[in-house]
Structures are given as C-alpha cells and as structure tokens.
Coordinates of C-alpha atoms and ligand atoms in Angstrom, one line a residue:
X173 CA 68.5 -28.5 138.9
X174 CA 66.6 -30.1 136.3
X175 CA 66.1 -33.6 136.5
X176 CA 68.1 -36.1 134.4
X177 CA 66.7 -38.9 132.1
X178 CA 68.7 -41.4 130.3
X179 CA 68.3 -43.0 127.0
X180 CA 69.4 -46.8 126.5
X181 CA 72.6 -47.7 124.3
X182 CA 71.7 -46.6 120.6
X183 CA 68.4 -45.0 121.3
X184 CA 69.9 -41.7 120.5
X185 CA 70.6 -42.5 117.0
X186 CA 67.3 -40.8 116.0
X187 CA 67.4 -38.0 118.4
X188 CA 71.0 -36.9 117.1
X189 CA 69.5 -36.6 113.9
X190 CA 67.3 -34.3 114.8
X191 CA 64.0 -36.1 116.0
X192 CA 62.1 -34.7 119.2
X193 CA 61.0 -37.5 120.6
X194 CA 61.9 -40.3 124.0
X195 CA 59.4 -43.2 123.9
X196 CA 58.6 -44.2 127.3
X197 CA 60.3 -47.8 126.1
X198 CA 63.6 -45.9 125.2
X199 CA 64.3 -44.7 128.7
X200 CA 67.0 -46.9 130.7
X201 CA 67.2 -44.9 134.6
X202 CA 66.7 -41.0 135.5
X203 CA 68.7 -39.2 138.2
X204 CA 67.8 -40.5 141.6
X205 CA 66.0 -36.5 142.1
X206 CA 63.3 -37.7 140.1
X207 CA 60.4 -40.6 140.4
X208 CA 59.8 -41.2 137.0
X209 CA 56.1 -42.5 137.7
X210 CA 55.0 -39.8 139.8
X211 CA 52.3 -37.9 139.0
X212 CA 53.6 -34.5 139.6
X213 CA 56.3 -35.5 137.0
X214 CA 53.5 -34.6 134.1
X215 CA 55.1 -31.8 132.1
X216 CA 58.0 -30.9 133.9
X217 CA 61.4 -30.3 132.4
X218 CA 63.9 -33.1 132.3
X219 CA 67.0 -33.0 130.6
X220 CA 67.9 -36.0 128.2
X221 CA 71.5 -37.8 128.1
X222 CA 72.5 -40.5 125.9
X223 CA 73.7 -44.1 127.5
X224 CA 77.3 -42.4 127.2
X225 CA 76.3 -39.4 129.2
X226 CA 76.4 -37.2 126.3
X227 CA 73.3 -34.2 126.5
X228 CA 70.6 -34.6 124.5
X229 CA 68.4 -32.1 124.9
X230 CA 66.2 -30.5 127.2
X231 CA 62.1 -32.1 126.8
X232 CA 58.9 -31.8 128.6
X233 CA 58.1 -35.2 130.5
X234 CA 54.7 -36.7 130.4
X235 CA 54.5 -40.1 132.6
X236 CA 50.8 -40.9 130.5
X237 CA 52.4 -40.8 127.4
X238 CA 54.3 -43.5 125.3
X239 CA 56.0 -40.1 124.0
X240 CA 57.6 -40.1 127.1
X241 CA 59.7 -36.6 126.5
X242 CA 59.2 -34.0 123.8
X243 CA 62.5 -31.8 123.1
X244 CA 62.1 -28.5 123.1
X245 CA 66.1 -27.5 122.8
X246 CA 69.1 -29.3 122.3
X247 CA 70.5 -27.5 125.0
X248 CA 70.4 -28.0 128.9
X249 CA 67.7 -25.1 129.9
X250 CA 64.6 -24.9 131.4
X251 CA 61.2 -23.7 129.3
X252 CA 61.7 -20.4 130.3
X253 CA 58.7 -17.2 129.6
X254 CA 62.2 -15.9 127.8
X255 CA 62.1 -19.0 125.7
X256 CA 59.0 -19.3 125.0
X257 CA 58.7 -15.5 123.6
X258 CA 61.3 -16.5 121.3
X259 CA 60.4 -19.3 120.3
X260 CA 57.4 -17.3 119.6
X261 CA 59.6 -14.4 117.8
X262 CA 61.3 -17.0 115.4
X263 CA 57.7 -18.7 114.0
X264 CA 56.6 -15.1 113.6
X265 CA 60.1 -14.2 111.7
X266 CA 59.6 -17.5 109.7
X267 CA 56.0 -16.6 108.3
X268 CA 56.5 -13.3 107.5
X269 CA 59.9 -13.9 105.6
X270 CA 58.2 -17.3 103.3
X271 CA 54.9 -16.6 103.1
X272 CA 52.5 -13.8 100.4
X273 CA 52.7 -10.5 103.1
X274 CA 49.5 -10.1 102.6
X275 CA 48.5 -13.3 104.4
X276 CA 46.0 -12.4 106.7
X277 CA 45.3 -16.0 108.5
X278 CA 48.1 -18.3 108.7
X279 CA 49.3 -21.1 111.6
X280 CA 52.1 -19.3 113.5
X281 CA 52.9 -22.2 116.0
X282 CA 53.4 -26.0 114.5
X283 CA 54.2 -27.8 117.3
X284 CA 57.5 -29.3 117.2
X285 CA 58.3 -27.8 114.0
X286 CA 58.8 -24.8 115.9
X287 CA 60.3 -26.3 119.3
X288 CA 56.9 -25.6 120.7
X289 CA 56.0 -29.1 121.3
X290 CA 52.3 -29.7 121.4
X291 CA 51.3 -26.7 120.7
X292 CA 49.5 -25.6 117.8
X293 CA 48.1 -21.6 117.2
X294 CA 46.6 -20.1 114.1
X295 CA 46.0 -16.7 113.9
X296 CA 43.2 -15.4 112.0
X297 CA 42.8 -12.3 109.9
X298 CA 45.7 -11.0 112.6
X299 CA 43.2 -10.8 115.2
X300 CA 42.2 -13.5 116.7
X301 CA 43.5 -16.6 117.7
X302 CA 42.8 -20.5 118.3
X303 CA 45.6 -22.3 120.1
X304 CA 45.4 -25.7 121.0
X305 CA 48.2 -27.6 123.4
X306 CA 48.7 -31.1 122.9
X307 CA 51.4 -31.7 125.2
X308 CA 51.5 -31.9 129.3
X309 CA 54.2 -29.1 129.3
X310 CA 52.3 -26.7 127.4
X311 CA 49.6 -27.2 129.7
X312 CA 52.2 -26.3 132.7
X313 CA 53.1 -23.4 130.3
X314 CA 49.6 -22.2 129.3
X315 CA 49.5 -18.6 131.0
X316 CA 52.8 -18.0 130.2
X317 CA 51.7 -19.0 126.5
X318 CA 48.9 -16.4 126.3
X319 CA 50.9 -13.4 127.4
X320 CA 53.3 -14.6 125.4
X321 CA 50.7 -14.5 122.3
X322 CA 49.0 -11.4 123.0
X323 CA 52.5 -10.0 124.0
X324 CA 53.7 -10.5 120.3
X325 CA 50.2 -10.2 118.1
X326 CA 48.1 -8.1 119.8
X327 CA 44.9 -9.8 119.3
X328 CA 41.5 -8.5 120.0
X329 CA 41.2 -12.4 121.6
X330 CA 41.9 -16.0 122.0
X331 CA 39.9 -19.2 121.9
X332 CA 41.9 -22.7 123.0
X333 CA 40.6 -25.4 121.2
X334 CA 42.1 -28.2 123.4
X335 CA 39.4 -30.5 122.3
X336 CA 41.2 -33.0 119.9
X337 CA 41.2 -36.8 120.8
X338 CA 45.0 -37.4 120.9
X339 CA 44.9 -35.2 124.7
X340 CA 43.5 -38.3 126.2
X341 CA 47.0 -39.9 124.6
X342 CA 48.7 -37.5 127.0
X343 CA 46.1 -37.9 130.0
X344 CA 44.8 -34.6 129.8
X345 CA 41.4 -33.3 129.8
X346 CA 39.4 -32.4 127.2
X347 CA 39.2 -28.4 127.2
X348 CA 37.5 -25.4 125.1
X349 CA 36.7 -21.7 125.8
X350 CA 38.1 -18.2 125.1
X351 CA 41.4 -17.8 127.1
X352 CA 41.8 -14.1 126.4
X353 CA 39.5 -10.9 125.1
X354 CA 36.9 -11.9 123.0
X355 CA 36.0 -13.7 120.2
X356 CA 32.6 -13.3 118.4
X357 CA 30.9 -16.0 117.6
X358 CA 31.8 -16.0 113.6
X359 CA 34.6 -14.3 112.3
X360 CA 35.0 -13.2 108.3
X361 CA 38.2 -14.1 107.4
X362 CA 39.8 -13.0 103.6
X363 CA 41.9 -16.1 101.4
X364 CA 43.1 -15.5 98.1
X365 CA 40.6 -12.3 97.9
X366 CA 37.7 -14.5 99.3
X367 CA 35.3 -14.3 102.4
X368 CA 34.8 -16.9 104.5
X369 CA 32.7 -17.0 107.5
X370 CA 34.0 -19.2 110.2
X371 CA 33.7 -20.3 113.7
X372 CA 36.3 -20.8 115.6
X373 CA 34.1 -22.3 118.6
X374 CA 32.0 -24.8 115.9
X375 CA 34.8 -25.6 113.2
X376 CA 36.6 -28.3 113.0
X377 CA 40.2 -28.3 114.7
X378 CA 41.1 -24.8 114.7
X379 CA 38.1 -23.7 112.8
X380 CA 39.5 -23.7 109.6
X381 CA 42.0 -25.9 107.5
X382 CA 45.1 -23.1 106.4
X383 CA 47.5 -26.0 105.6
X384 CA 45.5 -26.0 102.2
X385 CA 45.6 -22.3 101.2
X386 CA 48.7 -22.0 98.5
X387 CA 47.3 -25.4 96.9
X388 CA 43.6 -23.7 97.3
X389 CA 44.9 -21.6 95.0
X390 CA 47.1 -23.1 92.4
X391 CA 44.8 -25.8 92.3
X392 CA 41.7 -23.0 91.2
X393 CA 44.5 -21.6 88.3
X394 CA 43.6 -23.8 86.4
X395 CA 39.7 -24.4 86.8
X396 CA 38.6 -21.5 83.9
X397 CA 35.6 -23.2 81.8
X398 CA 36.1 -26.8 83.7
X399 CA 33.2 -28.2 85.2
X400 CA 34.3 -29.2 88.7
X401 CA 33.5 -31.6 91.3
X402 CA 35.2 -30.9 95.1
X403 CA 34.8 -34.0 97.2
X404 CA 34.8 -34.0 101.1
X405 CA 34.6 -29.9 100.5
X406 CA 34.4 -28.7 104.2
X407 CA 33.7 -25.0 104.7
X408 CA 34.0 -24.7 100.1
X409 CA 37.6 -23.8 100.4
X410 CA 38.5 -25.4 96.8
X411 CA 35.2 -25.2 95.6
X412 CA 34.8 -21.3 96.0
X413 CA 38.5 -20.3 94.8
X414 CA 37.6 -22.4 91.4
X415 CA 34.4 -20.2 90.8
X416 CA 36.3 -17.2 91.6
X417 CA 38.4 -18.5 89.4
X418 CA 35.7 -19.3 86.4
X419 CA 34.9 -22.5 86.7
X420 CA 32.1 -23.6 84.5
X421 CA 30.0 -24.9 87.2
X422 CA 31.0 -26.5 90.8
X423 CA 29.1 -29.5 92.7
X424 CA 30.9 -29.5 96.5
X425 CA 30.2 -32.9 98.1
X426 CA 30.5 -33.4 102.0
X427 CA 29.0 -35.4 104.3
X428 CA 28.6 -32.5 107.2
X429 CA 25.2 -30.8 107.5
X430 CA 27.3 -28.2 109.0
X431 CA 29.9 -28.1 106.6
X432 CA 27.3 -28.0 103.2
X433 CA 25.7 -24.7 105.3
X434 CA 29.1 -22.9 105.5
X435 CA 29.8 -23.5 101.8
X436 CA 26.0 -22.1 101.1
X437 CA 26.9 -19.1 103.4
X438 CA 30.6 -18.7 102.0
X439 CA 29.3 -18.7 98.8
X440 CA 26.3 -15.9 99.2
X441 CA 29.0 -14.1 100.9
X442 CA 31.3 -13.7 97.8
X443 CA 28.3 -13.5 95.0
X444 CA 29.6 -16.7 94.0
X445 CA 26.0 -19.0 94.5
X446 CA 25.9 -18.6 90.3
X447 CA 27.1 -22.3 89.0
X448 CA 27.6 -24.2 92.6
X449 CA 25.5 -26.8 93.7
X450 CA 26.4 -29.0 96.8
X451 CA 25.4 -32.4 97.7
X452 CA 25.3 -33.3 101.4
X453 CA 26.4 -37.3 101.6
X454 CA 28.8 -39.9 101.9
X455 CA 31.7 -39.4 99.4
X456 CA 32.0 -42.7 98.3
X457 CA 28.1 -43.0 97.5
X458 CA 28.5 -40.1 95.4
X459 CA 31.4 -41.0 93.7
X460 CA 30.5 -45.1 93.0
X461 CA 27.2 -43.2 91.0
X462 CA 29.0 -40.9 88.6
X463 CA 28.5 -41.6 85.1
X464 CA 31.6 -42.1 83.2
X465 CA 33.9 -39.3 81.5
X466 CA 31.4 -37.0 83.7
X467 CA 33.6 -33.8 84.6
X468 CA 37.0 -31.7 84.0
X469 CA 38.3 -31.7 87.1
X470 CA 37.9 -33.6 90.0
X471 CA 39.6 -32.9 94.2
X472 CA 40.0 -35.1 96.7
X473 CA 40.7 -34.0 100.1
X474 CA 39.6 -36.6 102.3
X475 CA 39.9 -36.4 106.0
X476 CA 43.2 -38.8 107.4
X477 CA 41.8 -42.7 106.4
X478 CA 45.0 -43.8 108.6
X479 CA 44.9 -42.2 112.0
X480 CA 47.9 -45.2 113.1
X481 CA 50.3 -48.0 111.6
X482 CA 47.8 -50.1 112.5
X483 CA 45.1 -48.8 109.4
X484 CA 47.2 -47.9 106.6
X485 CA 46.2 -51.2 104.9
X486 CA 42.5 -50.6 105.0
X487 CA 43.3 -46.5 104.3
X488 CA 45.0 -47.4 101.0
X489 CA 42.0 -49.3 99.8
X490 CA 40.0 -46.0 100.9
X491 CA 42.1 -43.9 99.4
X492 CA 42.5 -46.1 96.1
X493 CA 38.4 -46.6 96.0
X494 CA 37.9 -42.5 95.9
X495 CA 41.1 -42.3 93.8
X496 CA 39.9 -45.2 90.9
X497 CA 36.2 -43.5 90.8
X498 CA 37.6 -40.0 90.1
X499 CA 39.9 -41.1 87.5
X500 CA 37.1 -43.0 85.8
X501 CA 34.5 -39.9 86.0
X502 CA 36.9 -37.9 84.9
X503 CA 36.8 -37.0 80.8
X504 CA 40.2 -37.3 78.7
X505 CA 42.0 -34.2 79.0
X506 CA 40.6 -33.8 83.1
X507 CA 42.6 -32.6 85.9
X508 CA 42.2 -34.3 89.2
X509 CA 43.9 -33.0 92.6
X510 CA 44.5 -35.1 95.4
X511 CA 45.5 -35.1 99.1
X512 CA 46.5 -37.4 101.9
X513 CA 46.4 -35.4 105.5
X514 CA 48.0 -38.8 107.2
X515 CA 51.2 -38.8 108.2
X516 CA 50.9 -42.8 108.1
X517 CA 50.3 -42.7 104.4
X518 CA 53.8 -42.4 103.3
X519 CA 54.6 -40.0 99.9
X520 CA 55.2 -43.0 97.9
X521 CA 52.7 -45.3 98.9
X522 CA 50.4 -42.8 98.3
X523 CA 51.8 -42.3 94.6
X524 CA 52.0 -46.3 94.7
X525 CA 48.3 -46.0 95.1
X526 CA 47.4 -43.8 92.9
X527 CA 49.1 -45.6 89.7
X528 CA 47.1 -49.1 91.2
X529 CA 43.9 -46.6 90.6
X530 CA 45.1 -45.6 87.2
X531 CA 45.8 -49.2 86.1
X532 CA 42.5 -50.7 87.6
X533 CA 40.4 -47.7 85.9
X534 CA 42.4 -47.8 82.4
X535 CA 43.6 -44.3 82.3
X536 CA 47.1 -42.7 81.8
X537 CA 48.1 -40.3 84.6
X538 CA 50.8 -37.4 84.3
X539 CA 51.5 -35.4 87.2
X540 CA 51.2 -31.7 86.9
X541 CA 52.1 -30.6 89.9
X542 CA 53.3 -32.2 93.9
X543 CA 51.9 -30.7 96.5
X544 CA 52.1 -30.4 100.2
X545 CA 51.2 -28.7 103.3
X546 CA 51.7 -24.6 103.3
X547 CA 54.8 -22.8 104.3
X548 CA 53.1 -22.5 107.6
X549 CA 52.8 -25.8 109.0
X550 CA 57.4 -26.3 108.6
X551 CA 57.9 -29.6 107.4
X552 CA 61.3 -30.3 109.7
X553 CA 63.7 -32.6 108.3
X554 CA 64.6 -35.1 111.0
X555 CA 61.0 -35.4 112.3
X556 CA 58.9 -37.2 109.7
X557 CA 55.7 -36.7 111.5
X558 CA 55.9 -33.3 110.3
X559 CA 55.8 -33.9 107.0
X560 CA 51.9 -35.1 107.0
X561 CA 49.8 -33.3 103.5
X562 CA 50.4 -34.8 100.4
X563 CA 48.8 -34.3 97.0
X564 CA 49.3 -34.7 93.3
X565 CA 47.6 -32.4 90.4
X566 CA 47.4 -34.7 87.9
X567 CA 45.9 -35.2 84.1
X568 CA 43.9 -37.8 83.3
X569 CA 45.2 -39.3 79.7
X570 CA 42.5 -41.8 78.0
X571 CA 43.4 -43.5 74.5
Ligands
SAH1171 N1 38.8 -29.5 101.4 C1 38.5 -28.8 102.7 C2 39.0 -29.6 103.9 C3 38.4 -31.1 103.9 S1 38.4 -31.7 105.5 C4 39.1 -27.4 102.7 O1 39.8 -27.0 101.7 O2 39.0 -26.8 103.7 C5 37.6 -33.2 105.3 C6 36.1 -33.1 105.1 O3 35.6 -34.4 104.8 C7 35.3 -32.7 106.3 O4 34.6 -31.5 106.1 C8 34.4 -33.8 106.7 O5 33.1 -33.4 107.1 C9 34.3 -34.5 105.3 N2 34.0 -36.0 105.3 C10 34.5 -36.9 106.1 N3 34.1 -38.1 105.8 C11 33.3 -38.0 104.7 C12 32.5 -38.8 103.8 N4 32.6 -40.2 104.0 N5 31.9 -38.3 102.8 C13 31.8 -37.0 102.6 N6 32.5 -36.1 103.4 C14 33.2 -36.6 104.4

C-alpha cells in the first residue's frame, strides 16, 4: 500500500492545474502508515489526496525538503522500473519527433517536464551521458535509472554529475563519478557542423549548456560582416557559430580561466582562431570601458543574477547594467541578443528591463526575434519553473 498524504482545503488548486509540486507547509495529516518526519520517509512513494479525498497524484516524498512531494503521475502507482523505462521511451519519442534528426547531443530527461522529477540527463554525440538527480526519489531509483538509460541508448558510458548546490536543498550528498562504462576524459562533440571539445567531468553542470543550441544558431544567421562581441562566452558556443558563420571579427569575454582555454581550444579545433580574440575578465569591467557606437552585434548570456525571490531586485539592476552598456556600444543599425537563464526573472520584467536600458542609454529598440530554451528542455504549461531561458534579438535604432 502506498502511503497517503493530504493536502489542506484549496491547496490543490495549483496541483489540478497541472503543477508537480506539495510544499512541506501545504500538507494537513498523512495516513496513520506513515511518520511523516521519519527519516526513512526520504524518497519514498506517497500518494497525494486533496482535503475532499479526491487523488491527486502519486509523488516522491522528501522530509528535508520544503518541496515536500514531487508528482511523478496523476495516477495512484508506485515508481515502477516499468515506469520509469517509459517515462524514458516518451522523452526519447519527444526529441526525436521536434528536434533537427541530425541532433547529435541533446537533454533527453528535464526533470519534471518529463515526470522524471529531479532528474536531469543529456546525452552527448549519442554516446555518452551525464545524468544528474536532484530529487531524494531518484536517488532511491538510481540503478534502476542507469539500466534504464543504457537499456534505451546504448551508451559507450555514463558520468552522474550530482554535484549542483540545490542537493543540499534536498539533504543529499554531494556526488560525482562515472556510473556506467567509461567516459574519456574530453569528449568532441558536433553543433551546428562545429567541434567542441568538452568535459563532462570539468564543465560546468552537465558539461555543456544545449538549452542554447537552436538560438546558437539563429542568433550566428545573421553575424555575416558584423564585428561581434560575446559576453560571459563559456566554452565560445555563440562566438564560434558567428565565425562559422562570417563574422568580421569576434572578441569572447568571460571571466573563467577555464572557460577562455576551451574557446582557444574549440576554436583551433574548427580552423576558426582567424578574427577571434578573447578577453578573460569580469563582464561588467569590460563592458563599463567600451567606447561608444563600438560593434555590430553584441550577446549577452549571463549566468542566473536571481537564483531566488529574494534577489530579483538586485538581478534586474545586473541585468539592466550589462543590458544599458551593450545598447550604448552598440552602433545604429547593431543587433544585440540577450538571455535570462532565471526562472525568477519573469518574461516581462525582463522585457520591462530591457526598455528601462533603452530609455536610460537613448536608443530605440525593435525586437527581431523572442527566444527561449531548446525543444529539449519542454517548457510544461502548468509548471512555471519550467519555463526558465529567455532572450530577445533585438536592433538597436539611434536618431
Ligand atoms: N554563452 C555560453 C553559456 C554562458 S554560461 C554558451 O553558449 O555556452 C555563463 C558564463 O558566464 C560562464 O562561463 C561563467 O564563467 C561566466 N561568468 C559568470 N560571471 C561572469 C562575470 N562577472 N564576467 C564574465 N563572465 C562571467
């Protein structure tokens, strides 16, 4: 029997419409089975029931966590090895119907998008594979995980990159190491008919960010002849797919020892050294000493200035700092593409934003094109947090 949990009156106004979530605060009494406190309650499966007894859905229960239960049906089932292989089947059926069929490296697990809660996998250049679990019933799960992975992709390995901050969130232990087979120590993997080295033991989450690989590319259409700037550049993902694309000449700016050495390498790699130049610093340094009317096009993809409610305040004035000196080293006619990765910074306060930048720097903005996260990473209507990577390609307009 799995145990039962019970929302208060109204608290399953939110769930009904679709979000995943119980907040530890939400919970009125569980079935007299169950200790809710207990220890050995982390990451079992308890079923949810509104205040009127009505099911709710079936969740893994975490006692350390405000996010008291995570939904992974709507039904009353236990996380079975059969549910979790098709869970599995359906992400895979989802990125191979929406995205190019010649992706080679794409995020087949998001999370809760795909009723996996907390766990996150990218597979790379179909091979290999960095998983991470973010969530006390994936951890329960993790075996049955992997031979549920290597079950449905084959891979030559995989690396589990449980190393993010938000598992202490959850009360679990900060893990990292290769799970299954073996992963060299750099893979190459091919985006948009580039090379990039990466590795998926040193990069950052995953080892490599493929929530930005459409806008990589739609964003580099329409670098031919412009002389480019990409700010907080990581691993050269923009900055590379704009010389490919013939760019006049590309500065990449981040503040990452590590980072500058993979854009050198990534660079060499494709031919592409011819026109690039990177700076190693602090973004805003860099950006406070351009010169005016300076460059054609300018990106912005900062890391998330808002990691909570509690900083979108002092985000925005990050966000509108980078956003004002862009728009004012940008020449008339420039294009300028820019992201928020924070869920916290909400679509319009972003925009919001970005018009107080245009005001304060005396330009006149039009947006080109609105951008978000790839196919990959499902935005799912109902749970906002899914719904994280904004951006706006814009033209910068002077009198
Ligand atoms: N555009 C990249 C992803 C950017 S991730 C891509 O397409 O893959 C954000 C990057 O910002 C990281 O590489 C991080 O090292 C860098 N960064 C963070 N704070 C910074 C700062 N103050 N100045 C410059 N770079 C910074």
């Amino acid at each position: 029997m799995i145990p039962h949990v019970f929302v208060k009156p109204h608290e399953d106004v939110r769930i009904l419409h679709g979000h995943p979530w119980v907040y530890d605060n939400e919970i009125s009494h569980t079935s007299k089975d169950f200790n809710p406190a207990a220890e050995e309650t982390q990451g079992m499966d308890v079923a949810v029931f509104s205040a009127k007894n009505q099911l709710l859905g079936t969740g893994f229960y975490n006692p350390k966590s405000h996010i008291r239960v995570r939904l992974f049906t709507r039904k009353e089932e236990q996380c079975t090895k059969e549910l979790i292989e098709s869970r599995i089947a359906q992400a895979l059926g989802w990125r191979s119907q929406y995205l190019p069929h010649d992706t080679q490296s794409y995020r087949l697990v998001f999370g809760e998008s795909d009723n996996l809660p907390g766990l996150i996998v990218d597979v790379f250049q179909r091979a290999w594979i960095s998983m991470q679990i973010l969530s006390a019933g994936m951890e329960r799960n993790k075996q049955t995980v992997i031979d549920a992975l290597v079950a449905a992709c084959k891979p030559q390995g995989i690396i589990e990159r449980s190393d993010a901050p938000v598992r202490a969130l959850e009360g679990l232990p900060m893990y990292s190491g290769v799970v299954y087979g073996s992963v060299p120590e750099t893979i190459t993997i091919e985006e948009n008919g580039l090379q990039f080295a990466v590795s998926l033991y040193e990069g950052q989450k995953t080892g490599w960010f493929l929530d930005q690989k459409a806008n990589r590319r739609l964003v580099a259409s329409y670098a031919q002849g412009r002389t480019v700037l990409d700010v907080f550049c990581n691993a050269g993902g923009f900055a590379l797919n704009c010389l490919k694309a013939g760019a006049a000449s590309v500065v990449a700016v981040d503040s990452s020892d590590y980072a500058i050495a993979a854009v050198k390498e990534n660079a060499q790699l494709n031919g592409l050294e011819k026109g690039l130049e990177t700076i190693c610093a602090n973004a805003f340094d860099v950006l406070r000493s351009l010169p005016k009317e300076s460059y054609e096009y300018i990106i912005l993809d900062p890391p998330a200035f808002a990691k909570n409610r509690a900083s979108v305040r002092q985000a925005l004035r990050g966000y509108k700092e980078i956003n004002l000196r862009a728009m004012r080293a940008l020449k008339r006619g420039g294009l300028l593409a820019s992201f928020s990765c924070s869920y916290w910074i909400k679509r319009d306060d972003f925009l919001y934003m970005l018009n107080g930048a245009a005001a304060d720097a005396g330009v006149t903005v039009k947006v080109i094109h609105e951008l978000r996260q790839d196919i990959d990473h499902p935005v799912r209507l109902g749970y906002d947090e899914s719904f994280y990577l904004k951006g706006f390609l814009m033209e910068i307009q002077r009198e």
